[in-house]
GROMACS .gro file of C-alpha atoms in nm:
model
  210
    1UNK     CA    1  -1.604  -4.670  10.300
    2UNK     CA    2  -1.662  -4.697   9.843
    3UNK     CA    3  -1.667  -4.371   9.689
    4UNK     CA    4  -2.093  -4.281   9.571
    5UNK     CA    5  -2.337  -4.081   9.486
    6UNK     CA    6  -2.533  -4.244   9.700
    7UNK     CA    7  -2.264  -4.152  10.070
    8UNK     CA    8  -2.150  -3.841  10.135
    9UNK     CA    9  -1.850  -3.893  10.381
   10UNK     CA   10  -1.845  -3.621  10.647
   11UNK     CA   11  -1.519  -3.719  10.919
   12UNK     CA   12  -1.478  -3.477  11.248
   13UNK     CA   13  -1.571  -3.455  11.504
   14UNK     CA   14  -1.860  -3.311  11.633
   15UNK     CA   15  -2.028  -3.219  12.022
   16UNK     CA   16  -2.386  -3.218  12.052
   17UNK     CA   17  -2.437  -2.810  11.960
   18UNK     CA   18  -2.297  -2.906  11.595
   19UNK     CA   19  -2.430  -3.266  11.567
   20UNK     CA   20  -2.743  -2.990  11.618
   21UNK     CA   21  -2.647  -2.827  11.360
   22UNK     CA   22  -2.526  -3.066  11.120
   23UNK     CA   23  -2.831  -3.182  11.146
   24UNK     CA   24  -3.036  -2.918  11.038
   25UNK     CA   25  -2.812  -2.841  10.758
   26UNK     CA   26  -2.891  -3.161  10.568
   27UNK     CA   27  -3.258  -3.225  10.722
   28UNK     CA   28  -3.174  -3.557  10.762
   29UNK     CA   29  -3.481  -3.788  10.821
   30UNK     CA   30  -3.327  -4.057  11.027
   31UNK     CA   31  -3.016  -4.080  11.228
   32UNK     CA   32  -2.828  -4.387  11.315
   33UNK     CA   33  -2.638  -4.467  11.537
   34UNK     CA   34  -2.357  -4.711  11.486
   35UNK     CA   35  -2.065  -4.541  11.729
   36UNK     CA   36  -1.851  -4.817  11.927
   37UNK     CA   37  -2.048  -4.949  12.221
   38UNK     CA   38  -1.764  -4.833  12.522
   39UNK     CA   39  -1.819  -4.426  12.261
   40UNK     CA   40  -2.072  -4.272  12.572
   41UNK     CA   41  -2.037  -3.974  12.572
   42UNK     CA   42  -2.058  -3.932  12.203
   43UNK     CA   43  -2.407  -4.182  12.241
   44UNK     CA   44  -2.498  -3.905  12.476
   45UNK     CA   45  -2.453  -3.610  12.233
   46UNK     CA   46  -2.572  -3.815  11.894
   47UNK     CA   47  -2.915  -3.858  12.131
   48UNK     CA   48  -2.938  -3.491  12.288
   49UNK     CA   49  -2.892  -3.323  11.932
   50UNK     CA   50  -3.171  -3.579  11.722
   51UNK     CA   51  -3.415  -3.525  12.094
   52UNK     CA   52  -3.336  -3.137  12.128
   53UNK     CA   53  -3.470  -3.136  11.674
   54UNK     CA   54  -3.697  -3.410  11.649
   55UNK     CA   55  -3.533  -3.614  11.451
   56UNK     CA   56  -3.630  -4.003  11.506
   57UNK     CA   57  -3.308  -4.156  11.643
   58UNK     CA   58  -3.248  -4.579  11.580
   59UNK     CA   59  -2.948  -4.712  11.823
   60UNK     CA   60  -2.724  -5.016  11.562
   61UNK     CA   61  -2.567  -5.197  11.883
   62UNK     CA   62  -2.309  -5.454  11.835
   63UNK     CA   63  -2.459  -5.788  11.984
   64UNK     CA   64  -2.237  -5.925  12.290
   65UNK     CA   65  -1.977  -6.255  12.225
   66UNK     CA   66  -2.054  -6.545  12.421
   67UNK     CA   67  -1.704  -6.609  12.615
   68UNK     CA   68  -1.580  -6.805  12.909
   69UNK     CA   69  -1.300  -6.802  13.134
   70UNK     CA   70  -1.229  -6.482  13.194
   71UNK     CA   71  -1.152  -6.202  13.451
   72UNK     CA   72  -1.427  -5.938  13.403
   73UNK     CA   73  -1.349  -5.568  13.494
   74UNK     CA   74  -1.609  -5.257  13.522
   75UNK     CA   75  -1.284  -5.005  13.420
   76UNK     CA   76  -1.017  -4.933  13.311
   77UNK     CA   77  -0.861  -4.821  13.671
   78UNK     CA   78  -1.004  -5.195  13.796
   79UNK     CA   79  -0.815  -5.321  13.537
   80UNK     CA   80  -0.519  -5.162  13.647
   81UNK     CA   81  -0.574  -5.234  13.964
   82UNK     CA   82  -0.582  -5.627  13.877
   83UNK     CA   83  -0.267  -5.651  13.681
   84UNK     CA   84  -0.038  -5.495  13.961
   85UNK     CA   85  -0.121  -5.753  14.139
   86UNK     CA   86   0.024  -6.001  13.878
   87UNK     CA   87   0.354  -6.101  13.707
   88UNK     CA   88   0.438  -6.166  13.329
   89UNK     CA   89   0.384  -5.979  13.005
   90UNK     CA   90   0.065  -5.811  12.846
   91UNK     CA   91  -0.049  -5.718  12.540
   92UNK     CA   92  -0.323  -5.438  12.536
   93UNK     CA   93  -0.525  -5.418  12.269
   94UNK     CA   94  -0.798  -5.108  12.343
   95UNK     CA   95  -0.640  -4.871  12.204
   96UNK     CA   96  -0.444  -4.572  12.312
   97UNK     CA   97  -0.666  -4.353  12.381
   98UNK     CA   98  -0.669  -4.445  12.779
   99UNK     CA   99  -0.302  -4.583  12.758
  100UNK     CA  100  -0.155  -4.307  12.953
  101UNK     CA  101  -0.311  -4.445  13.256
  102UNK     CA  102  -0.157  -4.785  13.239
  103UNK     CA  103   0.166  -4.619  13.247
  104UNK     CA  104   0.056  -4.677  13.679
  105UNK     CA  105   0.091  -5.037  13.552
  106UNK     CA  106   0.430  -5.127  13.805
  107UNK     CA  107   0.677  -5.220  13.560
  108UNK     CA  108   0.427  -5.058  13.247
  109UNK     CA  109   0.747  -5.029  13.030
  110UNK     CA  110   0.907  -5.352  13.064
  111UNK     CA  111   0.570  -5.538  13.115
  112UNK     CA  112   0.327  -5.447  12.887
  113UNK     CA  113   0.314  -5.372  12.540
  114UNK     CA  114   0.076  -5.178  12.343
  115UNK     CA  115  -0.146  -5.299  12.005
  116UNK     CA  116  -0.222  -4.987  11.871
  117UNK     CA  117  -0.335  -4.800  11.508
  118UNK     CA  118  -0.030  -4.693  11.274
  119UNK     CA  119  -0.037  -4.350  11.270
  120UNK     CA  120   0.171  -4.086  11.320
  121UNK     CA  121   0.006  -3.872  11.600
  122UNK     CA  122  -0.079  -4.246  11.794
  123UNK     CA  123   0.287  -4.333  11.788
  124UNK     CA  124   0.372  -3.971  11.916
  125UNK     CA  125   0.161  -4.041  12.258
  126UNK     CA  126   0.287  -4.381  12.306
  127UNK     CA  127   0.650  -4.258  12.267
  128UNK     CA  128   0.574  -3.978  12.467
  129UNK     CA  129   0.443  -4.189  12.723
  130UNK     CA  130   0.712  -4.436  12.763
  131UNK     CA  131   0.543  -4.709  12.527
  132UNK     CA  132   0.789  -4.785  12.242
  133UNK     CA  133   1.056  -5.024  12.092
  134UNK     CA  134   0.872  -5.397  12.094
  135UNK     CA  135   0.657  -5.280  12.304
  136UNK     CA  136   0.394  -5.073  12.083
  137UNK     CA  137   0.289  -5.275  11.855
  138UNK     CA  138   0.142  -4.986  11.537
  139UNK     CA  139  -0.130  -5.191  11.290
  140UNK     CA  140  -0.532  -5.201  11.143
  141UNK     CA  141  -0.661  -5.476  11.278
  142UNK     CA  142  -0.930  -5.647  11.370
  143UNK     CA  143  -0.661  -5.983  11.378
  144UNK     CA  144  -0.700  -6.308  11.307
  145UNK     CA  145  -0.660  -6.597  11.605
  146UNK     CA  146  -0.381  -6.756  11.445
  147UNK     CA  147  -0.221  -6.377  11.426
  148UNK     CA  148  -0.324  -6.271  11.770
  149UNK     CA  149  -0.166  -6.663  11.879
  150UNK     CA  150   0.117  -6.616  11.691
  151UNK     CA  151   0.174  -6.268  11.866
  152UNK     CA  152   0.079  -6.403  12.197
  153UNK     CA  153   0.364  -6.656  12.160
  154UNK     CA  154   0.628  -6.451  11.989
  155UNK     CA  155   0.608  -6.197  12.261
  156UNK     CA  156   0.574  -6.437  12.616
  157UNK     CA  157   0.205  -6.236  12.691
  158UNK     CA  158   0.057  -6.426  13.023
  159UNK     CA  159  -0.232  -6.163  13.014
  160UNK     CA  160  -0.413  -6.029  12.747
  161UNK     CA  161  -0.698  -5.679  12.805
  162UNK     CA  162  -0.959  -5.604  12.583
  163UNK     CA  163  -1.289  -5.492  12.561
  164UNK     CA  164  -1.606  -5.657  12.473
  165UNK     CA  165  -1.620  -5.524  12.098
  166UNK     CA  166  -1.828  -5.792  11.977
  167UNK     CA  167  -1.766  -5.975  11.679
  168UNK     CA  168  -1.672  -5.762  11.356
  169UNK     CA  169  -1.435  -5.591  11.633
  170UNK     CA  170  -1.265  -5.914  11.672
  171UNK     CA  171  -1.300  -6.045  12.014
  172UNK     CA  172  -1.386  -6.408  11.969
  173UNK     CA  173  -1.045  -6.362  11.783
  174UNK     CA  174  -0.856  -6.199  12.066
  175UNK     CA  175  -1.024  -6.426  12.322
  176UNK     CA  176  -0.987  -6.788  12.133
  177UNK     CA  177  -0.615  -6.727  12.105
  178UNK     CA  178  -0.551  -6.606  12.454
  179UNK     CA  179  -0.726  -6.955  12.559
  180UNK     CA  180  -0.525  -7.158  12.288
  181UNK     CA  181  -0.239  -7.069  12.517
  182UNK     CA  182  -0.277  -7.072  12.832
  183UNK     CA  183  -0.360  -6.641  12.853
  184UNK     CA  184  -0.565  -6.535  13.110
  185UNK     CA  185  -0.788  -6.275  12.952
  186UNK     CA  186  -0.940  -5.921  13.131
  187UNK     CA  187  -1.227  -5.833  12.891
  188UNK     CA  188  -1.349  -5.487  13.065
  189UNK     CA  189  -1.724  -5.451  13.078
  190UNK     CA  190  -1.911  -5.233  12.886
  191UNK     CA  191  -1.966  -4.933  13.028
  192UNK     CA  192  -2.360  -4.949  12.962
  193UNK     CA  193  -2.593  -5.212  12.938
  194UNK     CA  194  -2.821  -5.003  12.683
  195UNK     CA  195  -3.115  -5.138  12.401
  196UNK     CA  196  -3.092  -5.167  12.075
  197UNK     CA  197  -3.146  -5.335  11.738
  198UNK     CA  198  -2.895  -5.556  11.436
  199UNK     CA  199  -2.767  -5.403  11.185
  200UNK     CA  200  -3.046  -5.667  10.967
  201UNK     CA  201  -3.324  -5.477  11.238
  202UNK     CA  202  -3.217  -5.126  11.140
  203UNK     CA  203  -3.201  -5.176  10.748
  204UNK     CA  204  -3.540  -5.334  10.785
  205UNK     CA  205  -3.658  -5.059  10.932
  206UNK     CA  206  -3.543  -4.815  10.688
  207UNK     CA  207  -3.655  -5.007  10.426
  208UNK     CA  208  -4.014  -4.967  10.601
  209UNK     CA  209  -3.968  -4.615  10.627
  210UNK     CA  210  -3.849  -4.560  10.241
   0.00000   0.00000   0.00000
């Protein structure tokens, strides 16, 4: 984020109790929850803290993208079960958090290519799990359709695993690149069917309050 007198950045993990203390210390007029649609626990903690401290809560939710000709699975475990019925190279674009589960894919060291953030702690974690060399791709996204397409061709990818992260998360660029190269796209569904507002709707409500 840009440096500004109007912006205070607090980059730190907080549980529900810590969030309550944070809300009390700063006396916020409202909280906008713009967390990732798959970060269920964080959203629950924010909602709980706001409820307990009587602070108005707004959920900014990424819009679902349009997609077709894809395989949908409910969770990581279902994705692993599906992959174990297939053969061919797999590009994982779901990050490092659940990478340990994918070690249950048969011959994962030869089949799987993990694209993760270029952070020392993440790289060390991936190497410890057995992802290394050309099977570990450390880059900061989101990526263009052309870049995804080139990577798919270079690694001879047959399956691409992703989450429905919305337009800003580079979701369409991945699915379109997969379609263009005849790659099957496996999408892990959002864990909850929650409701929320768009960026413009949140902006409008805040401006009305001000």
